[in-house]
Short mmCIF file of C-alpha atoms in Angstrom, two decimals:
data_model
loop_
_atom_site.label_atom_id
_atom_site.label_comp_id
_atom_site.label_asym_id
_atom_site.label_seq_id
_atom_site.Cartn_x
_atom_site.Cartn_y
_atom_site.Cartn_z
CA GLY A 241 0.02 0.01 -0.03
CA GLU A 242 0.81 3.70 -0.11
CA ASN A 243 3.48 4.96 2.37
CA VAL A 244 3.91 8.66 3.04
CA GLU A 245 6.89 10.11 4.75
CA GLN A 246 6.98 13.57 6.05
CA HIS A 247 9.89 15.80 7.13
CA PRO A 248 10.82 17.42 9.44
CA SER A 249 8.80 16.34 12.35
CA THR A 250 9.26 19.73 14.01
CA LEU A 251 9.96 23.07 12.63
CA SER A 252 10.56 26.45 14.32
CA VAL A 253 10.73 29.61 12.25
CA GLN A 254 10.95 33.28 13.00
CA GLU A 255 7.86 35.32 12.22
CA GLY A 256 8.11 36.55 8.70
CA ASP A 257 10.40 33.82 7.50
CA SER A 258 9.25 30.93 5.26
CA ALA A 259 8.49 27.30 6.38
CA VAL A 260 8.92 24.34 4.06
CA ILE A 261 7.62 20.86 4.75
CA LYS A 262 8.39 17.95 2.49
CA CYS A 263 6.64 14.53 1.79
CA THR A 264 7.50 11.64 -0.25
CA TYR A 265 5.11 8.80 -1.47
CA SER A 266 5.70 5.39 -2.65
CA ASP A 267 2.62 4.54 -4.89
CA SER A 268 3.12 5.91 -8.35
CA ALA A 269 -0.59 5.66 -8.88
CA SER A 270 -1.28 8.47 -6.35
CA ASN A 271 -2.71 11.39 -8.00
CA TYR A 272 -4.32 13.62 -5.27
CA PHE A 273 -2.17 15.35 -2.52
CA PRO A 274 -3.93 17.31 0.12
CA TRP A 275 -2.46 19.24 2.96
CA TYR A 276 -4.18 19.73 6.34
CA LYS A 277 -3.49 22.11 9.27
CA GLN A 278 -4.58 20.73 12.73
CA GLU A 279 -4.73 23.12 15.63
CA LEU A 280 -4.71 21.79 19.24
CA GLY A 281 -8.03 20.03 20.13
CA LYS A 282 -9.53 20.44 16.69
CA GLY A 283 -9.91 18.45 13.56
CA PRO A 284 -7.54 18.79 10.41
CA GLN A 285 -8.49 21.66 8.10
CA LEU A 286 -7.86 21.30 4.43
CA ILE A 287 -5.60 24.23 3.55
CA ILE A 288 -4.53 23.30 -0.09
CA ASP A 289 -4.50 20.42 -2.44
CA ILE A 290 -2.84 19.44 -5.67
CA ARG A 291 -3.62 16.93 -8.40
CA SER A 292 -0.95 15.02 -10.43
CA ASN A 293 -1.73 16.96 -13.67
CA VAL A 294 -0.21 20.12 -12.21
CA GLY A 295 3.25 20.83 -10.81
CA GLU A 296 2.45 23.86 -8.51
CA LYS A 297 -0.42 25.47 -6.92
CA LYS A 298 -0.64 28.64 -4.92
CA ASP A 299 -3.16 30.26 -2.58
CA GLN A 300 -1.89 33.58 -1.00
CA ARG A 301 0.86 32.70 1.33
CA ILE A 302 0.64 28.97 0.81
CA ALA A 303 1.99 27.01 -2.16
CA VAL A 304 2.32 23.32 -2.97
CA THR A 305 4.82 21.80 -5.46
CA LEU A 306 4.73 18.31 -6.82
CA ASN A 307 7.43 16.31 -8.54
CA LYS A 308 5.85 13.14 -9.96
CA THR A 309 9.08 11.76 -11.20
CA ALA A 310 10.70 11.86 -7.73
CA LYS A 311 7.47 11.20 -5.98
CA HIS A 312 7.57 14.00 -3.57
CA PHE A 313 5.69 17.09 -2.75
CA SER A 314 6.13 20.20 -0.64
CA LEU A 315 4.31 22.74 1.22
CA HIS A 316 5.68 26.24 1.27
CA ILE A 317 4.37 28.93 3.73
CA THR A 318 5.81 32.41 3.19
CA GLU A 319 5.71 35.35 5.49
CA THR A 320 4.88 33.17 8.55
CA GLN A 321 2.69 34.49 11.31
CA PRO A 322 2.08 33.28 14.81
CA GLU A 323 -1.44 31.87 13.76
CA ASP A 324 0.36 29.52 11.35
CA SER A 325 1.62 27.61 14.33
CA ALA A 326 0.00 24.17 14.27
CA VAL A 327 0.56 20.65 13.09
CA TYR A 328 0.49 20.08 9.42
CA PHE A 329 -0.15 16.79 7.68
CA CYS A 330 0.40 15.81 4.03
CA ALA A 331 -1.57 12.93 2.48
CA ALA A 332 -1.90 11.06 -0.72
CA SER A 333 -4.60 8.97 -2.41
CA SER A 334 -5.02 6.76 -5.44
CA VAL A 335 -7.49 4.40 -7.04
CA SER A 336 -5.25 1.51 -5.76
CA ASN A 337 -6.26 2.33 -2.16
CA ASP A 338 -9.91 3.14 -3.03
CA TYR A 339 -9.05 6.81 -2.79
CA LYS A 340 -8.52 6.64 0.98
CA LEU A 341 -6.08 9.15 2.30
CA SER A 342 -2.63 7.92 3.46
CA PHE A 343 -1.24 10.51 5.87
CA GLY A 344 2.30 11.49 6.79
CA ALA A 345 3.38 11.61 10.45
CA GLY A 346 2.80 15.29 10.72
CA THR A 347 5.00 18.37 11.21
CA THR A 348 4.77 20.62 14.23
CA VAL A 349 5.31 24.14 13.22
CA THR A 350 6.15 26.90 15.70
CA VAL A 351 6.38 30.40 14.55
CA ARG A 352 8.40 32.54 16.96
CA ALA A 353 7.13 36.16 17.34
CA GLY B 141 -16.57 26.29 2.37
CA ALA B 142 -17.50 22.86 3.10
CA VAL B 143 -18.35 22.33 6.71
CA VAL B 144 -18.48 19.10 8.73
CA SER B 145 -20.15 19.19 12.22
CA GLN B 146 -19.25 16.44 14.67
CA HIS B 147 -20.96 15.91 18.02
CA PRO B 148 -20.38 15.66 20.86
CA SER B 149 -17.07 17.36 21.14
CA ARG B 150 -16.30 15.67 24.44
CA VAL B 151 -17.69 12.62 26.34
CA ILE B 152 -16.75 11.34 29.81
CA CYS B 153 -18.54 8.16 30.81
CA LYS B 154 -18.17 5.01 32.79
CA SER B 155 -16.81 1.77 31.60
CA GLY B 156 -19.44 -0.42 29.80
CA THR B 157 -21.36 2.51 28.44
CA SER B 158 -22.11 2.72 24.73
CA VAL B 159 -21.37 6.07 23.10
CA LYS B 160 -22.73 7.45 19.80
CA ILE B 161 -20.97 10.07 17.88
CA GLU B 162 -22.54 12.05 15.07
CA CYS B 163 -20.92 13.45 11.88
CA ARG B 164 -22.86 15.67 9.51
CA SER B 165 -21.84 17.37 6.33
CA LEU B 166 -23.68 20.71 6.56
CA ASP B 167 -23.48 22.22 3.08
CA PHE B 168 -22.73 19.38 0.84
CA GLN B 169 -23.78 15.77 0.35
CA ALA B 170 -21.38 12.99 0.95
CA THR B 171 -21.82 9.46 -0.24
CA THR B 172 -18.62 8.49 1.66
CA MET B 173 -17.52 9.38 5.08
CA PHE B 174 -14.57 8.17 7.15
CA TRP B 175 -13.94 7.58 10.82
CA TYR B 176 -10.40 8.08 12.23
CA ARG B 177 -8.76 7.70 15.54
CA GLN B 178 -5.98 9.89 16.64
CA PHE B 179 -3.65 9.17 19.61
CA PRO B 180 -1.69 12.05 21.20
CA LYS B 181 1.06 13.57 18.97
CA GLN B 182 0.36 10.96 16.23
CA SER B 183 -1.05 11.01 12.84
CA LEU B 184 -4.65 10.04 11.96
CA MET B 185 -5.36 6.25 11.76
CA LEU B 186 -8.33 5.26 9.56
CA MET B 187 -10.79 3.02 11.23
CA ALA B 188 -13.55 2.49 8.73
CA THR B 189 -15.23 3.87 5.62
CA SER B 190 -18.84 4.70 5.95
CA ASN B 191 -20.90 4.21 2.72
CA GLU B 192 -24.41 5.70 2.39
CA GLY B 193 -27.02 2.97 2.24
CA SER B 194 -24.56 0.21 2.52
CA LYS B 195 -22.38 -1.56 5.02
CA ALA B 196 -19.27 0.13 6.39
CA THR B 197 -15.87 -1.29 5.48
CA TYR B 198 -13.40 -1.63 8.32
CA GLU B 199 -9.58 -1.43 8.29
CA GLN B 200 -7.68 -4.41 9.39
CA GLY B 201 -7.69 -4.96 13.14
CA VAL B 202 -10.83 -2.74 13.92
CA GLU B 203 -13.63 -4.74 15.43
CA LYS B 204 -16.81 -3.95 13.48
CA ASP B 205 -19.02 -5.16 16.47
CA LYS B 206 -17.09 -2.75 18.67
CA PHE B 207 -17.38 0.26 16.47
CA LEU B 208 -20.84 0.29 14.82
CA ILE B 209 -21.25 2.61 11.87
CA ASN B 210 -24.50 3.74 10.36
CA HIS B 211 -24.74 6.14 7.30
CA ALA B 212 -28.40 6.44 6.77
CA SER B 213 -28.40 9.69 4.67
CA LEU B 214 -26.24 11.62 2.40
CA THR B 215 -25.30 14.06 5.23
CA LEU B 216 -25.14 11.89 8.44
CA SER B 217 -23.02 9.07 9.65
CA THR B 218 -22.77 7.81 13.27
CA LEU B 219 -20.21 5.78 15.10
CA THR B 220 -21.23 3.95 18.15
CA VAL B 221 -18.51 2.68 20.54
CA THR B 222 -20.29 -0.20 22.23
CA SER B 223 -19.44 -1.25 25.71
CA ALA B 224 -16.62 1.28 25.87
CA HIS B 225 -13.57 0.51 28.02
CA PRO B 226 -10.64 2.73 29.11
CA GLU B 227 -8.57 1.53 26.23
CA ASP B 228 -11.15 3.00 23.86
CA SER B 229 -10.30 6.44 25.22
CA SER B 230 -9.06 8.53 22.33
CA PHE B 231 -9.79 11.44 19.94
CA TYR B 232 -12.24 10.29 17.21
CA ILE B 233 -12.45 12.31 14.00
CA CYS B 234 -14.75 11.96 11.19
CA SER B 235 -14.50 13.29 7.61
CA ALA B 236 -16.79 13.58 4.65
CA ARG B 237 -15.75 13.38 1.07
CA GLU B 238 -17.42 15.75 -1.35
CA GLY B 239 -19.45 14.35 -4.18
CA GLN B 240 -21.49 11.16 -4.59
CA GLY B 241 -19.10 8.73 -6.02
CA MET B 242 -15.58 7.43 -5.98
CA GLY B 243 -12.66 9.62 -6.94
CA ASN B 244 -10.34 11.98 -5.54
CA GLN B 245 -12.61 14.59 -4.08
CA PRO B 246 -11.60 16.69 -1.15
CA GLN B 247 -12.16 15.33 2.37
CA HIS B 248 -13.34 17.77 5.03
CA PHE B 249 -12.97 16.95 8.67
CA GLY B 250 -15.05 17.44 11.84
CA ASP B 251 -13.56 18.87 14.93
CA GLY B 252 -13.26 15.53 16.70
CA THR B 253 -14.80 14.01 19.83
CA ARG B 254 -12.61 13.44 22.88
CA LEU B 255 -13.88 10.18 24.55
CA SER B 256 -12.72 9.47 28.08
CA ILE B 257 -13.84 6.24 29.54
CA LEU B 258 -13.43 5.98 33.36
#
């Protein structure tokens, strides 16, 4: 089945700096890659997603890049703010897993004011 | 945006009690919903897939008689933890997938239910 690895597990950045989280996946049939932000005591919130027919997608301060050949995708947060502090999860899905999401282990991001 | 409502947010009850958790998609229909369990500082672990009008499919190692799932409409799925014991204490989260078929449609999550069994 699909195996998603996520790095780093923790990330501390100064407010205003950029944060980058990287994920790799194993199933070459995976074609949908969402990113979720989870705040303490809450459920994950979908913040951006990308499909395999594009290489990059941007939404204001958040962008995601996808390299299908290397089977990795990354989340980029620019001009970080304290409210960006949370746990971020990447995920992948494909028809070979009935489109269920396979999650990475998560990255705890702390933005220092 | 798509909103998923999950209730209750917190339950504390005695061992042996059965607990029902509701998951509703408020502004979209969802043929498929999912139930996850999350341990502290860990990722989400899929327990089962809830399909409207048919039986749920459970992941390996998840007891279907322990975790009863009902998906009676396109906007509501329920998870009942039967005869709960302290080891069932956890954070349970549901999600609903947009659309009425298979495919890579976005999944939206509820805010979870913190279950504590005394």
